[in-house]
């Protein structure tokens, strides 16, 4: 059976209250209208148990990343950068009732962890996008900030993704729906990427580039590592593959960008992926930098996104 290419149209269905045309988050699921209540199980939130418009209606920026601790640190950092009142240490985890994800709200910024890999971020995004829809948020920008392995670039370089590609260097994400393979485009917002690159020019302490990001389903074999519990290829085959990736425009590898780009594109969200590289995969597989160096690296995407948000809010 041939894969089905899914576009960003509504599949012949009427626009849900013209949300997509008015800056609201567009949900491509008519069945939601039939639910008496929508329970966002992994967030421990619901449309009957919580006043979502009151709680989240002013959100303009959503930043997502793998680690709960990192996203809490980002929430504390952005609280300070925006000059908000109150003690930043009192920022509470809205999802404290569940151990799946963590969520922190700081003014118009929502900071959420998504776990590791496509399945985990996919679950989070389904509920996040519905949350933004139910809360009637408008003109939302969503940015994934994280870590990655670089290809042919120095460790510590921040990569802004222009195109998210799969392991075959194709700009697409394949989702199995029932017994069919649905192919979705992995388009990201070009103007947002350029705006982020422009912001980076005001931060001289680290290099920032735009490039393709390759998304894999695995950290070890899927990324051509020689140091996993299993390895079915040679060192020569590994380097030949990574060189082909570099020649195709790939500058870093991670495990979430394709599904992130696909889902945000389908729902009309202005989205970007900004990841720092922890090593150059052409020079090795293991992350050997000191804890202090890695901690500083991980702060770099946060600094760039904070600068962008401040500019958007006319605080810079």
GROMACS .gro file of C-alpha atoms in nm:
model
  316
    1UNK     CA    1   0.000   0.000   0.000
    2UNK     CA    2   0.138   0.339  -0.102
    3UNK     CA    3   0.185   0.607   0.167
    4UNK     CA    4  -0.080   0.881   0.180
    5UNK     CA    5   0.044   1.241   0.154
    6UNK     CA    6  -0.151   1.460   0.394
    7UNK     CA    7  -0.162   1.834   0.332
    8UNK     CA    8  -0.252   2.120   0.564
    9UNK     CA    9  -0.604   2.167   0.431
   10UNK     CA   10  -0.903   2.059   0.639
   11UNK     CA   11  -0.980   1.755   0.426
   12UNK     CA   12  -1.308   1.897   0.301
   13UNK     CA   13  -1.434   1.969   0.651
   14UNK     CA   14  -1.559   2.317   0.743
   15UNK     CA   15  -1.317   2.539   0.931
   16UNK     CA   16  -1.374   2.514   1.305
   17UNK     CA   17  -1.515   2.859   1.382
   18UNK     CA   18  -1.269   3.009   1.132
   19UNK     CA   19  -0.999   2.974   1.402
   20UNK     CA   20  -0.720   2.922   1.149
   21UNK     CA   21  -0.805   3.255   0.984
   22UNK     CA   22  -0.806   3.453   1.306
   23UNK     CA   23  -0.480   3.347   1.467
   24UNK     CA   24  -0.637   3.075   1.677
   25UNK     CA   25  -0.494   2.724   1.694
   26UNK     CA   26  -0.649   2.504   1.428
   27UNK     CA   27  -0.756   2.155   1.536
   28UNK     CA   28  -0.805   1.902   1.255
   29UNK     CA   29  -1.043   1.674   1.443
   30UNK     CA   30  -1.421   1.718   1.409
   31UNK     CA   31  -1.482   1.448   1.672
   32UNK     CA   32  -1.372   1.683   1.950
   33UNK     CA   33  -1.697   1.879   1.907
   34UNK     CA   34  -1.890   1.569   2.017
   35UNK     CA   35  -1.706   1.527   2.347
   36UNK     CA   36  -1.889   1.646   2.661
   37UNK     CA   37  -1.548   1.697   2.819
   38UNK     CA   38  -1.194   1.682   2.684
   39UNK     CA   39  -0.959   1.530   2.941
   40UNK     CA   40  -0.594   1.614   2.880
   41UNK     CA   41  -0.486   1.306   3.071
   42UNK     CA   42  -0.109   1.342   3.059
   43UNK     CA   43  -0.131   1.706   3.173
   44UNK     CA   44  -0.384   1.635   3.451
   45UNK     CA   45  -0.607   1.905   3.301
   46UNK     CA   46  -0.958   1.905   3.153
   47UNK     CA   47  -1.216   2.133   2.999
   48UNK     CA   48  -1.463   2.077   3.285
   49UNK     CA   49  -1.222   2.063   3.576
   50UNK     CA   50  -1.019   2.369   3.477
   51UNK     CA   51  -1.092   2.715   3.335
   52UNK     CA   52  -0.842   2.683   3.050
   53UNK     CA   53  -0.910   3.026   2.889
   54UNK     CA   54  -0.851   3.195   3.225
   55UNK     CA   55  -0.540   2.989   3.298
   56UNK     CA   56  -0.376   2.999   2.954
   57UNK     CA   57  -0.560   3.248   2.733
   58UNK     CA   58  -0.278   3.504   2.741
   59UNK     CA   59  -0.007   3.260   2.625
   60UNK     CA   60   0.186   3.387   2.322
   61UNK     CA   61   0.503   3.179   2.340
   62UNK     CA   62   0.538   2.809   2.410
   63UNK     CA   63   0.884   2.661   2.464
   64UNK     CA   64   0.920   2.285   2.481
   65UNK     CA   65   1.223   2.072   2.568
   66UNK     CA   66   1.303   1.721   2.677
   67UNK     CA   67   1.400   1.756   3.043
   68UNK     CA   68   1.164   1.871   3.322
   69UNK     CA   69   1.457   2.024   3.511
   70UNK     CA   70   1.575   2.212   3.202
   71UNK     CA   71   1.229   2.352   3.132
   72UNK     CA   72   1.189   2.461   3.494
   73UNK     CA   73   1.527   2.632   3.469
   74UNK     CA   74   1.409   2.804   3.152
   75UNK     CA   75   1.092   2.922   3.328
   76UNK     CA   76   1.300   3.074   3.609
   77UNK     CA   77   1.535   3.231   3.357
   78UNK     CA   78   1.259   3.386   3.144
   79UNK     CA   79   1.087   3.515   3.459
   80UNK     CA   80   1.405   3.709   3.537
   81UNK     CA   81   1.462   3.819   3.177
   82UNK     CA   82   1.109   3.959   3.143
   83UNK     CA   83   1.137   4.143   3.473
   84UNK     CA   84   0.819   3.992   3.612
   85UNK     CA   85   0.707   4.056   3.967
   86UNK     CA   86   0.722   3.797   4.242
   87UNK     CA   87   0.975   3.530   4.337
   88UNK     CA   88   1.064   3.315   4.037
   89UNK     CA   89   1.130   3.023   4.271
   90UNK     CA   90   0.757   3.011   4.341
   91UNK     CA   91   0.679   2.915   3.981
   92UNK     CA   92   0.475   2.596   4.020
   93UNK     CA   93   0.450   2.287   3.803
   94UNK     CA   94   0.098   2.298   3.660
   95UNK     CA   95   0.122   1.926   3.577
   96UNK     CA   96   0.229   1.824   3.927
   97UNK     CA   97  -0.065   1.582   3.939
   98UNK     CA   98   0.104   1.361   3.680
   99UNK     CA   99   0.460   1.234   3.641
  100UNK     CA  100   0.461   1.238   3.260
  101UNK     CA  101   0.534   1.603   3.180
  102UNK     CA  102   0.611   1.926   3.362
  103UNK     CA  103   0.458   2.263   3.272
  104UNK     CA  104   0.540   2.611   3.398
  105UNK     CA  105   0.367   2.938   3.307
  106UNK     CA  106   0.557   3.267   3.334
  107UNK     CA  107   0.358   3.563   3.204
  108UNK     CA  108   0.282   3.498   2.835
  109UNK     CA  109   0.537   3.213   2.820
  110UNK     CA  110   0.458   2.845   2.868
  111UNK     CA  111   0.753   2.613   2.935
  112UNK     CA  112   0.684   2.239   2.897
  113UNK     CA  113   0.891   1.921   2.901
  114UNK     CA  114   0.824   1.664   2.630
  115UNK     CA  115   1.042   1.368   2.723
  116UNK     CA  116   1.269   1.191   2.478
  117UNK     CA  117   1.185   1.079   2.126
  118UNK     CA  118   0.900   1.099   1.876
  119UNK     CA  119   0.636   0.902   2.073
  120UNK     CA  120   0.678   1.112   2.387
  121UNK     CA  121   0.673   1.454   2.218
  122UNK     CA  122   0.385   1.344   1.994
  123UNK     CA  123   0.162   1.266   2.295
  124UNK     CA  124   0.256   1.596   2.456
  125UNK     CA  125   0.188   1.793   2.137
  126UNK     CA  126  -0.160   1.644   2.090
  127UNK     CA  127  -0.260   1.763   2.435
  128UNK     CA  128  -0.072   2.092   2.413
  129UNK     CA  129  -0.234   2.186   2.083
  130UNK     CA  130  -0.578   2.098   2.221
  131UNK     CA  131  -0.498   2.300   2.534
  132UNK     CA  132  -0.410   2.607   2.327
  133UNK     CA  133  -0.729   2.557   2.125
  134UNK     CA  134  -0.955   2.520   2.430
  135UNK     CA  135  -0.787   2.820   2.595
  136UNK     CA  136  -0.860   3.028   2.281
  137UNK     CA  137  -0.498   3.136   2.252
  138UNK     CA  138  -0.413   3.350   1.951
  139UNK     CA  139  -0.100   3.412   1.745
  140UNK     CA  140   0.106   3.156   1.936
  141UNK     CA  141   0.472   3.090   1.858
  142UNK     CA  142   0.606   2.749   1.962
  143UNK     CA  143   0.977   2.669   1.981
  144UNK     CA  144   1.153   2.345   2.066
  145UNK     CA  145   1.478   2.406   2.252
  146UNK     CA  146   1.712   2.119   2.313
  147UNK     CA  147   2.040   1.938   2.262
  148UNK     CA  148   2.170   1.749   1.962
  149UNK     CA  149   2.471   1.593   1.797
  150UNK     CA  150   2.642   1.811   1.540
  151UNK     CA  151   2.777   1.704   1.202
  152UNK     CA  152   3.084   1.892   1.084
  153UNK     CA  153   3.039   2.183   1.328
  154UNK     CA  154   3.198   2.273   1.658
  155UNK     CA  155   3.041   2.156   1.986
  156UNK     CA  156   2.841   2.436   2.143
  157UNK     CA  157   2.710   2.565   1.811
  158UNK     CA  158   2.339   2.652   1.814
  159UNK     CA  159   2.150   2.521   1.511
  160UNK     CA  160   1.824   2.683   1.399
  161UNK     CA  161   1.642   2.428   1.185
  162UNK     CA  162   1.532   2.532   0.838
  163UNK     CA  163   1.414   2.184   0.735
  164UNK     CA  164   1.354   1.878   0.953
  165UNK     CA  165   1.441   1.559   0.764
  166UNK     CA  166   1.412   1.188   0.835
  167UNK     CA  167   1.689   0.926   0.833
  168UNK     CA  168   1.675   0.920   0.452
  169UNK     CA  169   1.724   1.300   0.441
  170UNK     CA  170   1.363   1.351   0.325
  171UNK     CA  171   1.163   1.652   0.452
  172UNK     CA  172   0.875   1.440   0.578
  173UNK     CA  173   0.733   1.251   0.874
  174UNK     CA  174   0.565   0.912   0.836
  175UNK     CA  175   0.283   0.838   1.079
  176UNK     CA  176   0.108   0.500   1.085
  177UNK     CA  177  -0.267   0.568   1.120
  178UNK     CA  178  -0.471   0.250   1.158
  179UNK     CA  179  -0.308   0.032   0.890
  180UNK     CA  180  -0.201   0.314   0.660
  181UNK     CA  181   0.122   0.515   0.637
  182UNK     CA  182   0.042   0.886   0.632
  183UNK     CA  183   0.319   1.117   0.509
  184UNK     CA  184   0.321   1.467   0.653
  185UNK     CA  185   0.530   1.767   0.551
  186UNK     CA  186   0.788   1.894   0.798
  187UNK     CA  187   0.771   2.262   0.715
  188UNK     CA  188   0.889   2.514   0.971
  189UNK     CA  189   0.830   2.889   0.972
  190UNK     CA  190   1.105   3.043   0.754
  191UNK     CA  191   1.055   3.401   0.876
  192UNK     CA  192   1.074   3.288   1.238
  193UNK     CA  193   1.402   3.106   1.169
  194UNK     CA  194   1.546   3.419   1.005
  195UNK     CA  195   1.429   3.636   1.295
  196UNK     CA  196   1.600   3.401   1.541
  197UNK     CA  197   1.920   3.408   1.337
  198UNK     CA  198   1.909   3.788   1.339
  199UNK     CA  199   1.868   3.785   1.719
  200UNK     CA  200   2.170   3.557   1.749
  201UNK     CA  201   2.390   3.825   1.596
  202UNK     CA  202   2.345   4.027   1.912
  203UNK     CA  203   2.485   3.741   2.123
  204UNK     CA  204   2.855   3.719   2.048
  205UNK     CA  205   2.940   3.451   2.303
  206UNK     CA  206   2.850   3.149   2.085
  207UNK     CA  207   2.807   3.061   1.715
  208UNK     CA  208   2.460   3.016   1.563
  209UNK     CA  209   2.377   2.877   1.218
  210UNK     CA  210   2.077   2.769   1.013
  211UNK     CA  211   2.077   2.414   0.876
  212UNK     CA  212   1.885   2.092   0.825
  213UNK     CA  213   1.811   1.881   1.132
  214UNK     CA  214   1.786   1.504   1.098
  215UNK     CA  215   1.536   1.333   1.327
  216UNK     CA  216   1.583   0.966   1.415
  217UNK     CA  217   1.387   0.710   1.617
  218UNK     CA  218   1.691   0.604   1.820
  219UNK     CA  219   1.998   0.750   1.992
  220UNK     CA  220   2.237   0.467   1.912
  221UNK     CA  221   2.200   0.258   1.593
  222UNK     CA  222   1.954   0.506   1.441
  223UNK     CA  223   2.216   0.781   1.464
  224UNK     CA  224   2.503   0.564   1.344
  225UNK     CA  225   2.671   0.526   1.682
  226UNK     CA  226   2.933   0.256   1.731
  227UNK     CA  227   2.901   0.246   2.111
  228UNK     CA  228   2.553   0.097   2.168
  229UNK     CA  229   2.465  -0.250   2.298
  230UNK     CA  230   2.396  -0.345   1.936
  231UNK     CA  231   2.582  -0.240   1.621
  232UNK     CA  232   2.538  -0.399   1.277
  233UNK     CA  233   2.763  -0.170   1.068
  234UNK     CA  234   3.127  -0.081   1.031
  235UNK     CA  235   3.311   0.238   1.123
  236UNK     CA  236   3.353   0.306   0.752
  237UNK     CA  237   2.979   0.270   0.687
  238UNK     CA  238   2.906   0.507   0.974
  239UNK     CA  239   3.129   0.782   0.838
  240UNK     CA  240   3.001   0.736   0.481
  241UNK     CA  241   2.643   0.784   0.610
  242UNK     CA  242   2.726   1.092   0.818
  243UNK     CA  243   2.918   1.245   0.528
  244UNK     CA  244   2.613   1.195   0.304
  245UNK     CA  245   2.400   1.360   0.570
  246UNK     CA  246   2.637   1.657   0.583
  247UNK     CA  247   2.640   1.684   0.201
  248UNK     CA  248   2.259   1.693   0.202
  249UNK     CA  249   2.263   1.994   0.437
  250UNK     CA  250   2.219   1.820   0.774
  251UNK     CA  251   2.406   1.997   1.053
  252UNK     CA  252   2.265   1.823   1.359
  253UNK     CA  253   2.077   1.512   1.472
  254UNK     CA  254   1.807   1.474   1.737
  255UNK     CA  255   1.488   1.272   1.793
  256UNK     CA  256   1.184   1.502   1.785
  257UNK     CA  257   1.195   1.761   1.506
  258UNK     CA  258   1.003   1.587   1.226
  259UNK     CA  259   0.688   1.514   1.425
  260UNK     CA  260   0.712   1.855   1.592
  261UNK     CA  261   0.732   2.031   1.254
  262UNK     CA  262   0.457   1.817   1.100
  263UNK     CA  263   0.203   1.865   1.378
  264UNK     CA  264   0.268   2.237   1.418
  265UNK     CA  265   0.241   2.290   1.042
  266UNK     CA  266  -0.090   2.104   1.018
  267UNK     CA  267  -0.237   2.306   1.305
  268UNK     CA  268  -0.117   2.642   1.175
  269UNK     CA  269   0.134   2.709   1.450
  270UNK     CA  270   0.436   2.932   1.392
  271UNK     CA  271   0.715   2.693   1.491
  272UNK     CA  272   1.093   2.667   1.517
  273UNK     CA  273   1.352   2.420   1.642
  274UNK     CA  274   1.663   2.555   1.815
  275UNK     CA  275   1.918   2.303   1.947
  276UNK     CA  276   2.274   2.326   2.071
  277UNK     CA  277   2.525   2.063   1.961
  278UNK     CA  278   2.708   1.872   2.234
  279UNK     CA  279   2.968   1.709   2.008
  280UNK     CA  280   3.078   1.674   1.646
  281UNK     CA  281   2.968   1.327   1.536
  282UNK     CA  282   3.242   1.317   1.272
  283UNK     CA  283   3.492   1.310   1.558
  284UNK     CA  284   3.324   1.057   1.790
  285UNK     CA  285   3.009   0.916   1.947
  286UNK     CA  286   3.039   0.975   2.320
  287UNK     CA  287   2.967   1.304   2.492
  288UNK     CA  288   3.286   1.372   2.685
  289UNK     CA  289   3.265   1.741   2.771
  290UNK     CA  290   3.261   1.831   3.143
  291UNK     CA  291   2.934   1.877   3.330
  292UNK     CA  292   3.005   2.249   3.361
  293UNK     CA  293   3.063   2.286   2.986
  294UNK     CA  294   2.749   2.089   2.897
  295UNK     CA  295   2.543   2.297   3.139
  296UNK     CA  296   2.669   2.616   2.973
  297UNK     CA  297   2.595   2.473   2.627
  298UNK     CA  298   2.237   2.390   2.728
  299UNK     CA  299   2.177   2.750   2.832
  300UNK     CA  300   2.260   2.884   2.485
  301UNK     CA  301   1.926   2.811   2.313
  302UNK     CA  302   1.750   2.954   2.618
  303UNK     CA  303   1.948   3.278   2.589
  304UNK     CA  304   1.863   3.309   2.220
  305UNK     CA  305   1.491   3.243   2.273
  306UNK     CA  306   1.480   3.487   2.565
  307UNK     CA  307   1.630   3.755   2.342
  308UNK     CA  308   1.370   3.684   2.073
  309UNK     CA  309   1.078   3.693   2.318
  310UNK     CA  310   1.197   4.021   2.468
  311UNK     CA  311   1.217   4.174   2.121
  312UNK     CA  312   0.864   4.059   2.042
  313UNK     CA  313   0.738   4.212   2.365
  314UNK     CA  314   0.939   4.533   2.305
  315UNK     CA  315   1.144   4.471   2.620
  316UNK     CA  316   1.485   4.461   2.450
   0.00000   0.00000   0.00000
